[in-house]
Coordinates of C-alpha atoms in Angstrom, one line a residue:
M442 CA 53.5 -128.0 43.0
L443 CA 53.5 -124.8 40.7
T444 CA 55.1 -121.5 41.7
A445 CA 57.1 -118.8 39.9
S446 CA 60.5 -117.1 39.8
H447 CA 62.0 -114.3 38.0
W448 CA 63.4 -116.9 35.7
G449 CA 59.6 -118.2 34.9
L450 CA 57.0 -120.5 36.2
F451 CA 57.7 -124.0 37.0
Y452 CA 56.7 -127.2 39.3
A453 CA 59.0 -128.0 42.0
K454 CA 59.2 -131.9 43.1
T455 CA 60.1 -132.5 47.0
K456 CA 61.2 -135.6 48.8
D457 CA 60.8 -135.9 52.9
G458 CA 60.0 -132.2 52.6
R459 CA 63.0 -131.0 50.6
L460 CA 63.1 -129.9 46.9
V461 CA 64.9 -132.2 44.5
A462 CA 63.7 -131.5 41.2
V463 CA 62.1 -128.2 38.9
R464 CA 60.3 -128.6 35.5
P465 CA 59.1 -125.7 33.7
F466 CA 56.0 -125.0 33.1
E467 CA 54.5 -126.1 29.8
G468 CA 53.7 -122.8 28.9
D469 CA 57.1 -121.1 28.9
R470 CA 58.5 -120.6 25.2
A471 CA 61.9 -120.7 26.1
P472 CA 62.6 -122.2 29.5
S473 CA 65.4 -120.5 31.5
P474 CA 68.5 -122.9 32.1
N475 CA 68.9 -121.1 35.4
L476 CA 65.6 -122.7 36.9
S477 CA 67.6 -125.9 37.7
S478 CA 69.9 -123.9 40.0
L479 CA 66.9 -123.4 42.3
V480 CA 67.2 -126.9 43.8
E481 CA 69.9 -125.5 45.5
H482 CA 69.1 -122.0 46.2
P483 CA 67.2 -122.3 49.4
Y484 CA 69.9 -124.7 51.1
S485 CA 72.9 -122.3 50.3
S486 CA 75.4 -122.2 52.8
A487 CA 75.1 -118.1 52.5
R488 CA 71.5 -118.9 54.1
I489 CA 70.7 -116.5 57.2
Q490 CA 69.2 -119.1 59.4
T491 CA 68.1 -117.1 62.2
P492 CA 68.1 -113.5 63.6
M493 CA 71.7 -111.8 63.9
V494 CA 73.0 -108.6 65.7
R495 CA 76.5 -107.5 65.1
R496 CA 78.4 -108.2 68.4
S497 CA 79.7 -104.7 69.1
Y498 CA 76.2 -103.2 68.7
L499 CA 74.8 -105.3 71.1
E500 CA 77.5 -104.1 73.6
K501 CA 77.6 -100.7 72.6
G502 CA 74.9 -99.8 70.5
S503 CA 75.4 -96.9 67.1
A504 CA 78.7 -95.8 69.1
S505 CA 80.1 -99.4 67.5
R506 CA 79.2 -98.5 63.9
A507 CA 83.4 -98.1 62.9
G508 CA 83.1 -102.0 63.2
R509 CA 80.4 -102.7 60.3
G510 CA 81.5 -105.1 58.0
A511 CA 84.6 -106.6 60.2
D512 CA 82.3 -107.7 63.7
E513 CA 81.0 -110.9 64.1
Y514 CA 77.2 -111.5 64.6
V515 CA 75.6 -113.2 67.6
P516 CA 72.3 -115.3 66.9
V517 CA 69.3 -113.9 69.2
S518 CA 65.8 -115.0 69.0
W519 CA 63.2 -113.2 66.6
D520 CA 61.8 -111.2 69.9
K521 CA 65.1 -109.7 70.8
A522 CA 65.9 -108.8 67.1
L523 CA 62.3 -107.4 66.8
D524 CA 62.6 -105.4 69.9
L525 CA 65.8 -103.8 69.2
A526 CA 64.9 -103.2 65.3
A527 CA 61.4 -101.4 66.2
G528 CA 63.3 -99.6 69.2
E529 CA 65.4 -98.0 66.8
L530 CA 62.8 -97.0 64.2
R531 CA 60.9 -95.2 67.3
R532 CA 64.1 -93.6 68.4
I533 CA 65.2 -92.3 65.0
Y534 CA 61.7 -91.2 64.1
E535 CA 61.1 -89.3 67.3
T536 CA 64.4 -88.0 67.7
Y537 CA 65.3 -87.0 64.1
G538 CA 62.2 -87.3 62.0
P539 CA 61.6 -89.2 58.7
S540 CA 64.1 -87.2 56.9
A541 CA 66.6 -89.3 59.1
V542 CA 65.7 -92.5 57.3
W543 CA 66.8 -94.0 54.2
G544 CA 64.1 -96.5 53.2
R545 CA 64.3 -96.3 49.8
S546 CA 65.4 -100.0 49.1
Y547 CA 66.3 -100.9 45.6
G548 CA 67.3 -104.0 43.9
W549 CA 65.9 -107.4 42.6
K550 CA 63.6 -108.4 45.4
S551 CA 61.4 -111.9 45.4
T552 CA 58.9 -112.6 43.1
G553 CA 55.2 -111.8 44.6
S554 CA 53.0 -109.4 45.4
V555 CA 52.2 -109.8 48.8
N556 CA 55.7 -110.6 49.9
N557 CA 57.3 -107.7 48.0
A558 CA 60.1 -107.1 50.3
I559 CA 60.7 -103.2 49.1
A560 CA 56.9 -102.3 49.5
L561 CA 56.4 -103.9 53.0
M562 CA 59.1 -102.3 54.3
Q563 CA 58.0 -98.9 52.9
R564 CA 54.6 -99.7 53.7
L565 CA 55.9 -99.4 57.5
L566 CA 57.9 -96.7 57.0
S567 CA 55.1 -94.7 55.6
L568 CA 52.7 -95.3 58.2
L569 CA 55.7 -94.2 60.7
G570 CA 55.6 -90.5 58.5
G571 CA 57.8 -91.2 55.4
W572 CA 61.4 -91.7 54.8
V573 CA 64.1 -90.5 52.3
E574 CA 62.9 -91.3 48.3
T575 CA 65.2 -91.8 45.4
G576 CA 64.9 -90.9 41.7
N577 CA 66.4 -92.8 38.9
S578 CA 67.8 -96.4 38.9
Y579 CA 71.2 -97.7 38.5
S580 CA 69.6 -99.8 35.1
T581 CA 68.2 -96.8 33.2
A582 CA 69.1 -93.4 34.9
A583 CA 70.6 -91.4 31.8
I584 CA 68.2 -93.2 29.3
S585 CA 65.2 -92.5 31.4
T586 CA 66.1 -88.7 32.0
I587 CA 66.9 -87.8 28.7
L588 CA 64.0 -89.6 26.7
P589 CA 61.3 -87.3 28.4
Y590 CA 63.1 -84.3 26.9
A591 CA 63.5 -86.0 23.5
V592 CA 60.1 -88.3 23.0
G593 CA 57.9 -87.3 26.2
G594 CA 58.4 -90.6 27.9
K595 CA 60.8 -93.2 29.7
L596 CA 61.0 -96.2 28.1
F597 CA 58.1 -96.3 25.8
K598 CA 56.1 -98.9 24.7
P599 CA 58.0 -100.7 21.4
T600 CA 56.7 -101.7 18.2
V601 CA 55.3 -105.5 18.5
W602 CA 56.9 -108.5 17.4
P603 CA 54.0 -109.5 14.6
V604 CA 54.8 -106.2 13.1
I605 CA 58.6 -106.4 13.0
K606 CA 58.1 -110.3 11.4
E607 CA 56.0 -108.9 8.8
K608 CA 57.6 -105.6 8.2
T609 CA 61.4 -105.2 9.3
E610 CA 64.1 -105.8 7.3
R611 CA 66.7 -105.0 9.4
I612 CA 67.2 -105.4 13.0
V613 CA 70.5 -103.7 14.5
F614 CA 71.1 -104.9 18.3
W615 CA 72.4 -101.8 19.7
G616 CA 74.4 -102.3 22.9
C617 CA 72.3 -104.9 24.4
D618 CA 72.4 -108.8 24.1
P619 CA 68.7 -109.4 24.2
L620 CA 68.7 -113.6 24.7
I621 CA 70.8 -113.0 27.9
T622 CA 68.7 -110.2 29.5
N623 CA 65.2 -111.1 28.3
D624 CA 65.7 -114.5 30.7
I625 CA 64.2 -112.9 33.9
D626 CA 61.5 -110.2 34.6
W627 CA 60.9 -108.2 37.1
A628 CA 57.9 -110.7 38.0
T629 CA 58.1 -113.8 36.4
T630 CA 58.2 -114.6 32.6
L631 CA 57.2 -116.8 29.6
H632 CA 59.8 -116.1 27.7
Q633 CA 58.3 -114.8 24.8
G634 CA 61.0 -112.3 23.9
I635 CA 63.5 -114.9 23.4
A636 CA 61.7 -117.0 21.5
E637 CA 61.0 -114.5 18.5
I638 CA 64.7 -113.5 19.1
R639 CA 65.4 -117.0 18.4
K640 CA 63.3 -117.1 15.0
L641 CA 65.3 -114.5 13.3
K642 CA 68.0 -116.7 12.6
D643 CA 66.1 -118.4 10.0
H644 CA 63.8 -115.6 8.9
P645 CA 64.0 -115.1 5.0
R646 CA 63.8 -111.2 5.0
I647 CA 65.1 -110.0 8.2
R648 CA 68.9 -109.1 8.9
T649 CA 70.4 -108.8 11.9
I650 CA 73.3 -106.3 13.3
A651 CA 75.0 -106.3 16.4
V652 CA 76.6 -103.2 17.5
N653 CA 78.7 -103.6 20.9
P654 CA 81.9 -104.0 22.0
L655 CA 81.8 -107.3 23.0
R656 CA 80.4 -110.0 20.8
P657 CA 77.0 -110.5 22.3
K658 CA 75.8 -114.2 22.7
T659 CA 72.6 -113.0 20.6
A660 CA 74.8 -112.5 17.8
D661 CA 75.9 -116.1 17.6
V662 CA 72.8 -117.5 18.1
V663 CA 70.7 -115.4 15.5
G664 CA 73.6 -115.1 13.1
S665 CA 74.3 -111.7 13.5
R666 CA 76.9 -109.5 11.6
W667 CA 79.0 -107.9 14.7
M668 CA 80.0 -104.5 14.2
P669 CA 82.7 -103.9 17.2
V670 CA 82.9 -100.3 18.4
R671 CA 84.9 -99.1 21.4
A672 CA 83.1 -98.8 24.3
G673 CA 81.6 -95.3 25.0
T674 CA 81.6 -94.1 21.6
D675 CA 78.3 -94.9 20.0
A676 CA 77.8 -91.4 19.5
A677 CA 80.4 -90.9 17.4
L678 CA 79.5 -93.8 15.3
M679 CA 76.2 -92.5 14.8
L680 CA 77.6 -89.1 14.0
G681 CA 79.3 -90.4 11.2
M682 CA 76.5 -92.5 9.7
M683 CA 74.1 -89.3 9.9
Y684 CA 76.6 -87.2 8.1
V685 CA 76.3 -89.8 5.3
L686 CA 72.6 -89.7 5.3
I687 CA 72.8 -85.9 4.9
T688 CA 75.5 -85.5 2.4
E689 CA 73.8 -88.5 0.1
N690 CA 70.2 -86.7 0.2
R691 CA 69.2 -89.7 2.2
L692 CA 66.9 -87.7 4.6
D693 CA 63.2 -88.1 4.9
R694 CA 62.9 -84.1 5.2
A695 CA 59.1 -84.1 5.2
F696 CA 59.2 -86.2 8.4
L697 CA 61.9 -84.2 10.0
A698 CA 59.7 -80.9 9.1
N699 CA 56.6 -82.4 10.3
C700 CA 57.7 -84.2 13.3
V701 CA 61.2 -83.2 14.5
T702 CA 62.1 -79.7 16.1
G703 CA 65.8 -79.0 16.4
W704 CA 67.1 -80.8 13.4
N705 CA 68.5 -77.5 12.0
E706 CA 70.7 -77.2 14.8
M707 CA 71.9 -80.9 14.8
E708 CA 72.7 -80.6 10.9
A709 CA 74.7 -77.8 11.4
Y710 CA 76.8 -79.2 14.0
I711 CA 77.0 -82.8 12.0
L712 CA 78.3 -80.7 9.1
G713 CA 80.6 -78.7 11.1
T714 CA 79.0 -75.5 10.8
E715 CA 78.6 -75.2 14.5
D716 CA 82.3 -76.1 16.1
G717 CA 84.3 -76.5 12.7
V718 CA 84.4 -79.8 12.9
K719 CA 82.8 -82.2 10.2
K720 CA 81.3 -85.3 11.7
T721 CA 82.3 -87.4 8.6
P722 CA 82.8 -91.3 8.7
E723 CA 86.7 -91.1 9.0
W724 CA 86.4 -88.2 11.9
A725 CA 84.2 -91.1 13.4
E726 CA 86.5 -93.7 12.8
I727 CA 89.3 -92.0 14.8
G728 CA 87.0 -92.0 18.0
C729 CA 84.7 -95.3 17.4
G730 CA 87.1 -97.9 15.6
V731 CA 84.8 -98.6 12.9
P732 CA 86.6 -98.0 9.4
A733 CA 84.7 -95.3 7.5
Q734 CA 83.9 -97.7 4.9
Q735 CA 81.9 -99.8 7.1
I736 CA 80.1 -96.4 8.4
Q737 CA 79.1 -95.1 5.2
S738 CA 77.5 -98.7 4.0
F739 CA 75.9 -99.2 7.3
A740 CA 74.3 -95.8 7.0
R741 CA 73.3 -96.7 3.6
E742 CA 72.1 -100.3 4.5
L743 CA 69.7 -98.9 7.1
S744 CA 68.5 -96.3 5.0
E745 CA 67.6 -98.5 2.0
H746 CA 65.7 -101.2 4.0
R747 CA 62.7 -100.8 6.6
S748 CA 65.2 -100.8 9.8
M749 CA 64.4 -101.0 13.5
I750 CA 66.9 -100.3 16.1
M751 CA 66.5 -102.1 18.9
F752 CA 68.8 -99.9 21.4
G753 CA 69.6 -101.3 24.7
W754 CA 70.8 -99.8 28.3
G755 CA 74.6 -100.8 27.7
P756 CA 76.0 -97.4 26.2
Q757 CA 74.1 -95.0 28.9
R758 CA 75.5 -96.7 31.9
A759 CA 78.8 -94.3 31.6
R760 CA 79.7 -91.0 31.8
Y761 CA 77.8 -88.6 29.8
G762 CA 75.3 -91.4 29.4
E763 CA 72.6 -89.2 28.0
Q764 CA 74.5 -88.7 24.7
P765 CA 74.2 -92.3 23.4
P766 CA 70.3 -92.5 23.3
W767 CA 69.6 -89.3 22.5
M768 CA 71.8 -89.4 19.2
A769 CA 70.5 -92.7 18.5
V770 CA 66.7 -90.8 18.5
A771 CA 68.7 -88.4 16.3
L772 CA 69.5 -91.2 14.1
A773 CA 66.1 -92.7 13.7
C774 CA 65.2 -89.3 12.9
A775 CA 67.5 -88.8 10.1
L776 CA 66.6 -92.6 8.7
G777 CA 63.0 -91.3 9.0
Q778 CA 61.6 -94.7 9.6
I779 CA 59.8 -93.6 13.4
G780 CA 56.5 -94.5 13.2
L781 CA 56.4 -96.9 9.9
P782 CA 55.5 -100.2 10.6
G783 CA 58.6 -102.4 11.6
G784 CA 60.8 -99.2 11.6
G785 CA 62.4 -96.8 14.0
I786 CA 63.5 -97.4 17.4
G787 CA 62.8 -99.1 20.6
V788 CA 64.7 -99.0 24.3
S789 CA 63.2 -102.0 25.6
Y790 CA 63.0 -105.3 23.0
H791 CA 66.0 -106.7 25.6
Y792 CA 64.1 -106.9 28.7
E793 CA 60.7 -108.4 30.1
S794 CA 60.0 -109.9 26.6
G795 CA 59.4 -106.4 25.2
G796 CA 57.6 -106.0 22.0
W797 CA 55.6 -109.0 22.8
P798 CA 51.6 -108.0 22.7
V799 CA 50.2 -106.9 26.2
G800 CA 47.4 -109.4 27.2
K801 CA 44.2 -108.8 27.7
G802 CA 43.6 -108.7 31.2
P803 CA 43.7 -106.6 34.5
V804 CA 46.8 -106.0 35.8
L805 CA 47.6 -107.5 39.5
G806 CA 48.2 -104.9 42.0
Q807 CA 51.0 -105.5 44.8
I808 CA 50.4 -104.7 48.5
P809 CA 50.1 -100.9 48.7
A810 CA 53.5 -99.4 50.0
R811 CA 51.7 -95.7 50.5
P812 CA 49.3 -95.7 53.2
K813 CA 48.7 -92.5 54.9
A814 CA 50.8 -92.0 58.0
V815 CA 50.0 -92.7 61.5
W816 CA 52.7 -91.3 63.1
Q817 CA 52.9 -87.7 62.8
S818 CA 56.6 -86.6 63.7
A819 CA 57.2 -83.1 65.6
V820 CA 61.1 -82.8 64.1
P821 CA 60.5 -80.9 60.6
W822 CA 62.0 -82.2 57.7
K823 CA 65.6 -81.3 56.8
G824 CA 66.9 -81.7 53.3
S825 CA 65.4 -82.7 50.0
R826 CA 62.7 -85.4 50.1
A827 CA 64.3 -87.3 47.2
V828 CA 67.9 -87.7 45.8
P829 CA 69.4 -89.6 43.0
V830 CA 69.9 -93.6 43.8
A831 CA 73.7 -93.6 42.9
R832 CA 74.4 -90.9 45.1
M833 CA 73.6 -93.0 48.2
A834 CA 77.3 -92.9 49.4
D835 CA 77.6 -89.3 48.8
V836 CA 74.3 -88.5 50.7
L837 CA 75.4 -90.9 53.7
A838 CA 78.6 -89.3 53.8
C839 CA 77.9 -85.2 53.1
P840 CA 74.6 -84.1 54.9
G841 CA 73.7 -80.8 54.0
K842 CA 75.7 -80.9 50.6
V843 CA 73.7 -79.0 47.8
I844 CA 73.8 -80.2 44.2
D845 CA 72.0 -79.6 40.9
W846 CA 69.7 -82.3 39.6
N847 CA 68.0 -82.5 36.7
G848 CA 67.3 -78.8 36.7
S849 CA 67.0 -78.5 40.4
R850 CA 69.0 -77.6 43.6
I851 CA 68.8 -80.4 46.0
E852 CA 70.1 -80.4 49.6
Y853 CA 71.1 -84.0 51.0
P854 CA 69.4 -85.0 54.1
D855 CA 71.0 -86.1 57.7
I856 CA 70.7 -90.1 57.4
R857 CA 70.6 -91.5 60.7
L858 CA 69.0 -94.8 60.2
V859 CA 69.5 -97.3 56.8
F860 CA 66.8 -99.9 56.7
W861 CA 67.2 -102.2 53.5
S862 CA 65.4 -104.9 52.2
G863 CA 65.2 -106.9 49.0
G864 CA 68.6 -105.8 47.6
N865 CA 72.0 -105.2 47.8
P866 CA 73.6 -101.9 47.1
F867 CA 77.0 -103.3 47.6
A868 CA 76.8 -105.1 44.6
H869 CA 75.7 -102.5 42.4
H870 CA 76.7 -99.1 43.8
P871 CA 79.4 -97.3 41.4
D872 CA 81.9 -96.7 44.2
T873 CA 82.0 -99.9 46.5
R874 CA 84.7 -98.3 48.8
A875 CA 83.2 -95.2 49.3
L876 CA 79.8 -96.8 50.1
E877 CA 81.7 -98.7 52.6
A878 CA 83.1 -95.7 54.4
A879 CA 79.8 -93.8 54.2
W880 CA 78.0 -96.8 55.6
R881 CA 79.4 -96.7 58.7
R882 CA 78.1 -92.7 59.2
P883 CA 74.3 -94.0 60.3
E884 CA 73.5 -94.8 63.5
T885 CA 71.6 -97.9 62.8
V886 CA 71.6 -100.1 60.0
I887 CA 68.9 -103.0 59.6
V888 CA 68.9 -105.5 56.9
T889 CA 66.1 -107.9 56.0
D890 CA 67.5 -110.7 53.9
A891 CA 67.8 -114.4 52.8
F892 CA 71.1 -114.3 52.5
W893 CA 74.6 -113.0 53.6
S894 CA 74.9 -110.7 50.9
A895 CA 77.4 -108.1 51.3
T896 CA 74.8 -105.5 52.3
A897 CA 73.7 -107.9 55.2
R898 CA 77.2 -108.0 56.2
H899 CA 77.5 -105.0 57.1
A900 CA 74.8 -104.5 59.2
D901 CA 73.8 -104.2 62.9
I902 CA 70.6 -106.1 62.9
V903 CA 69.8 -109.1 60.3
L904 CA 66.3 -110.4 60.0
P905 CA 66.1 -113.8 58.0
A906 CA 63.7 -113.6 55.4
A907 CA 62.1 -116.9 53.7
T908 CA 62.7 -117.5 49.9
T909 CA 60.0 -117.9 47.5
L910 CA 59.7 -121.4 47.8
E911 CA 59.1 -121.1 51.4
R912 CA 55.8 -119.0 51.5
N913 CA 52.7 -118.7 49.7
D914 CA 52.1 -115.5 47.2
I915 CA 50.6 -114.4 44.2
S916 CA 52.5 -112.6 41.0
P917 CA 51.6 -111.3 37.7
I918 CA 53.3 -112.8 34.7
G919 CA 55.1 -110.6 32.8
T920 CA 55.5 -106.9 34.2
S921 CA 55.7 -105.5 30.5
T922 CA 53.5 -108.4 28.5
N923 CA 50.8 -109.0 31.2
D924 CA 50.3 -112.4 30.4
G925 CA 48.2 -113.6 33.7
I926 CA 48.4 -114.4 37.2
V927 CA 50.0 -117.2 38.9
F928 CA 49.4 -118.3 42.3
M929 CA 53.0 -119.1 43.9
R930 CA 52.2 -122.3 46.7
Q931 CA 54.8 -122.9 49.4
V932 CA 57.2 -125.7 48.1
I933 CA 58.9 -126.4 51.3
N934 CA 59.2 -125.3 55.1
P935 CA 61.6 -122.1 55.9
V936 CA 65.0 -123.1 56.7
G937 CA 66.0 -122.8 59.8
E938 CA 64.2 -119.7 61.7
A939 CA 63.5 -117.7 58.4
R940 CA 60.2 -115.8 58.3
S941 CA 58.1 -114.5 55.4
D942 CA 58.6 -110.8 54.7
Y943 CA 54.7 -110.3 55.3
K944 CA 55.1 -111.7 59.1
I945 CA 58.7 -109.6 59.7
Y946 CA 56.9 -106.6 59.0
S947 CA 53.8 -107.3 60.7
E948 CA 55.5 -108.0 63.9
L949 CA 57.5 -104.9 63.5
A950 CA 54.3 -102.9 63.1
K951 CA 52.6 -104.6 66.0
R952 CA 55.4 -103.3 67.9
L953 CA 55.3 -100.0 67.1
G954 CA 51.8 -99.8 67.5
L955 CA 50.5 -100.3 63.9
G956 CA 49.7 -103.5 63.5
D957 CA 46.0 -103.0 62.7
A958 CA 46.7 -100.2 60.2
F959 CA 49.7 -102.3 58.8
T960 CA 47.6 -105.7 57.9
E961 CA 44.1 -104.3 57.7
G962 CA 43.1 -107.3 59.2
L963 CA 44.3 -109.3 57.0
D964 CA 47.0 -112.4 56.9
E965 CA 49.2 -113.5 54.1
A966 CA 46.3 -115.6 52.4
G967 CA 43.5 -112.9 53.1
W968 CA 46.1 -110.2 51.1
I969 CA 46.4 -112.7 48.2
Q970 CA 42.7 -112.9 48.2
R971 CA 42.3 -109.6 48.5
L972 CA 44.7 -108.8 45.3
Y973 CA 43.4 -111.2 43.2
E974 CA 39.5 -110.3 43.8
E975 CA 40.7 -106.3 43.0
A976 CA 42.2 -107.8 40.0
A977 CA 39.0 -109.8 39.0
A978 CA 36.7 -106.7 39.3
A979 CA 39.0 -105.0 37.4
G980 CA 38.8 -107.7 34.7
A981 CA 34.9 -107.8 34.9
A982 CA 35.0 -104.1 33.9
Q983 CA 37.2 -104.9 30.9
N984 CA 35.0 -107.8 29.9
A985 CA 38.2 -110.2 31.0
E986 CA 36.5 -112.3 33.5
L987 CA 38.5 -113.9 35.9
P988 CA 37.8 -117.3 37.3
A989 CA 36.7 -117.8 41.2
F990 CA 39.4 -117.3 43.6
A991 CA 39.0 -120.9 44.8
D992 CA 39.6 -122.2 41.0
F993 CA 42.5 -120.1 40.4
V994 CA 44.4 -121.4 43.3
K995 CA 43.1 -125.1 42.5
N996 CA 44.7 -124.4 39.2
G997 CA 47.6 -122.6 40.0
V998 CA 47.6 -120.3 37.3
H999 CA 45.0 -118.1 34.8
L1000 CA 46.5 -116.9 31.1
Y1001 CA 45.0 -114.1 29.4
A1002 CA 43.9 -114.3 26.0
Q1003 CA 45.9 -111.8 23.3
N1004 CA 44.2 -108.7 22.9
P1005 CA 44.0 -108.5 18.8
A1006 CA 44.5 -104.7 19.0
E1007 CA 47.6 -105.0 20.4
T1008 CA 49.0 -107.3 18.1
R1009 CA 48.9 -104.3 15.4
F1010 CA 50.8 -101.9 17.6
T1011 CA 53.5 -99.5 16.1
A1012 CA 55.5 -97.1 18.3
F1013 CA 54.4 -93.2 17.5
A1014 CA 52.5 -94.2 14.3
D1015 CA 49.4 -91.9 15.3
F1016 CA 51.9 -89.3 16.2
R1017 CA 53.5 -89.6 12.7
A1018 CA 50.2 -89.6 10.8
D1019 CA 49.0 -86.8 12.7
P1020 CA 51.4 -84.5 15.1
E1021 CA 48.9 -81.8 15.4
A1022 CA 46.3 -84.1 16.9
H1023 CA 48.7 -86.6 18.8
P1024 CA 51.4 -84.3 20.4
L1025 CA 54.0 -85.9 22.6
R1026 CA 55.0 -84.4 26.1
T1027 CA 57.9 -82.7 24.9
E1028 CA 58.2 -78.8 24.6
S1029 CA 57.5 -78.7 21.6
G1030 CA 55.1 -81.6 21.2
K1031 CA 57.4 -83.2 18.6
I1032 CA 60.3 -85.3 19.0
V1033 CA 62.8 -82.7 20.4
I1034 CA 66.6 -82.8 19.0
Y1035 CA 67.6 -79.5 20.3
S1036 CA 66.4 -78.6 23.5
K1037 CA 65.6 -75.2 24.7
R1038 CA 64.6 -76.8 28.4
I1039 CA 68.1 -78.3 28.7
E1040 CA 70.2 -75.1 27.0
A1041 CA 68.1 -73.2 29.9
L1042 CA 69.7 -75.6 32.9
H1043 CA 73.7 -74.4 31.2
Y1044 CA 75.2 -77.7 32.4
A1045 CA 78.8 -78.0 30.8
D1046 CA 77.9 -82.0 30.4
A1047 CA 74.6 -81.7 28.7
P1048 CA 74.7 -79.7 25.3
A1049 CA 71.6 -78.9 24.2
H1050 CA 71.5 -81.5 21.3
P1051 CA 73.1 -84.7 21.1
T1052 CA 76.8 -84.1 21.1
W1053 CA 79.9 -86.3 21.0
I1054 CA 81.9 -86.2 24.3
P1055 CA 84.8 -88.3 25.0
P1056 CA 84.0 -90.7 27.6
F1057 CA 87.4 -89.3 29.5
A1058 CA 87.1 -86.0 28.9
A1059 CA 88.1 -83.8 31.8
D1060 CA 85.5 -82.2 34.0

């Protein structure tokens, strides 16, 4: 039976109703070694097999919240658990309103467009009147905040691999390990990115360099030259390189004049005119640990060859994380190859097969997460409607606190109920102990999960969800590459009393008087067919016909043809050719290296141009 996971499509073999083996889909170009572990996945000792409620919560309700994370759990019936959860949702919305509900689950929810745990939870909360939203992500908070100022977009579409293989001479894997991180996809994947990177080992022209504090697996497999840099000092290394480009007259002055604003201020900073410190390779060596001679030769090498900087997300997951990606854009500008075939910079080659040409076909949607509210709370909204995701512990602990956030002043709402589904903040929040303490403040915590994650172990009401192997669904193939659609056939019966996410939320909606609004009269099979037929209608309009739904289900998968236009895509090519006709969505319409918008914010830790700020500088 064909189904799918974050690690790719695969065939599942069962015996006596139990999963016993998996085999990769024949169209997978680099099958993941992690697929084999899925045989054990549904039978893990960490499975939540029945609805559970914290014992003290059953006895004392929200007054017992100090015991979260320590109390034992009591198995209860589904009716009991759902009645408790629905009752608490109703009480909180009626008493405190939607601004008291944290419903922005975050994390690697299961593959599937109907049983999308996060979307289903938010669909229910939307019908109830809303919830506190979050901005940014733990993955890309700094880079996705600074790039709109610099280039007018977040994780912009990169130059495609066919162009790279034809034109590029040097590839820099900067702060990434793409053979590791390309193994997964937010939906599912055919692993074209891994296949293309592996081919670089024997490419007759392309040479690769890995800039990373640790030697990445990619460097070993591909044979990259490794340039170890001290963690958190990438910006210093890039400044030293730009000093070489400036003083050796290696800049493309025409590109800088036509396509960049703020370069003069940046050059003054690099040459020491601004602060009296010349950012020489010798200066950079003190900070980053790379010998000055290597910095010089590296800058020369990239300027003398068609070079692509494949910048990762590792350097920006740190204090002052806006500086490394902005500095990388400045370095790419100094090299002058942005918009040239095979040159410039990309920030998503290490994820979701970034750089593979997008398939010619419609994008499969998911179950809508934001229907119009049915409930209208009489309680006015208090505090901001959105907060930074990494501030969760602070928000829970400090209602009413006011902070600066990307040019705005926001006030923390007073969270009384946390509803979490499809993720585990205890695994990715910056300060686990602070989160554990703040987690005790809300009156009720409801968690839907398949496993006893740390978050589930700190809940009051725990609802056991089925895994992807235990229900039918449908999924796009390739979140970034749009390679097709797969029908995810149910392989085994749910373990224990686990239920599909769709069934759980449908039952909650029914108890809240929202059943018809939530389901729209459709069961899981009905939603799978609706999403497919919506995609088919869009495909017909694009001259990309999809087979009839019954044929799709029978075949299990439909792969899109390659779009010829996509196979020649070069990032920023139109902009470079004519900046006036193809302006970027920045303050100047060009690449911004000195931002007056950022300067106007007067943030001490966010200068108006890319800047070296030592990672452990005092606040």
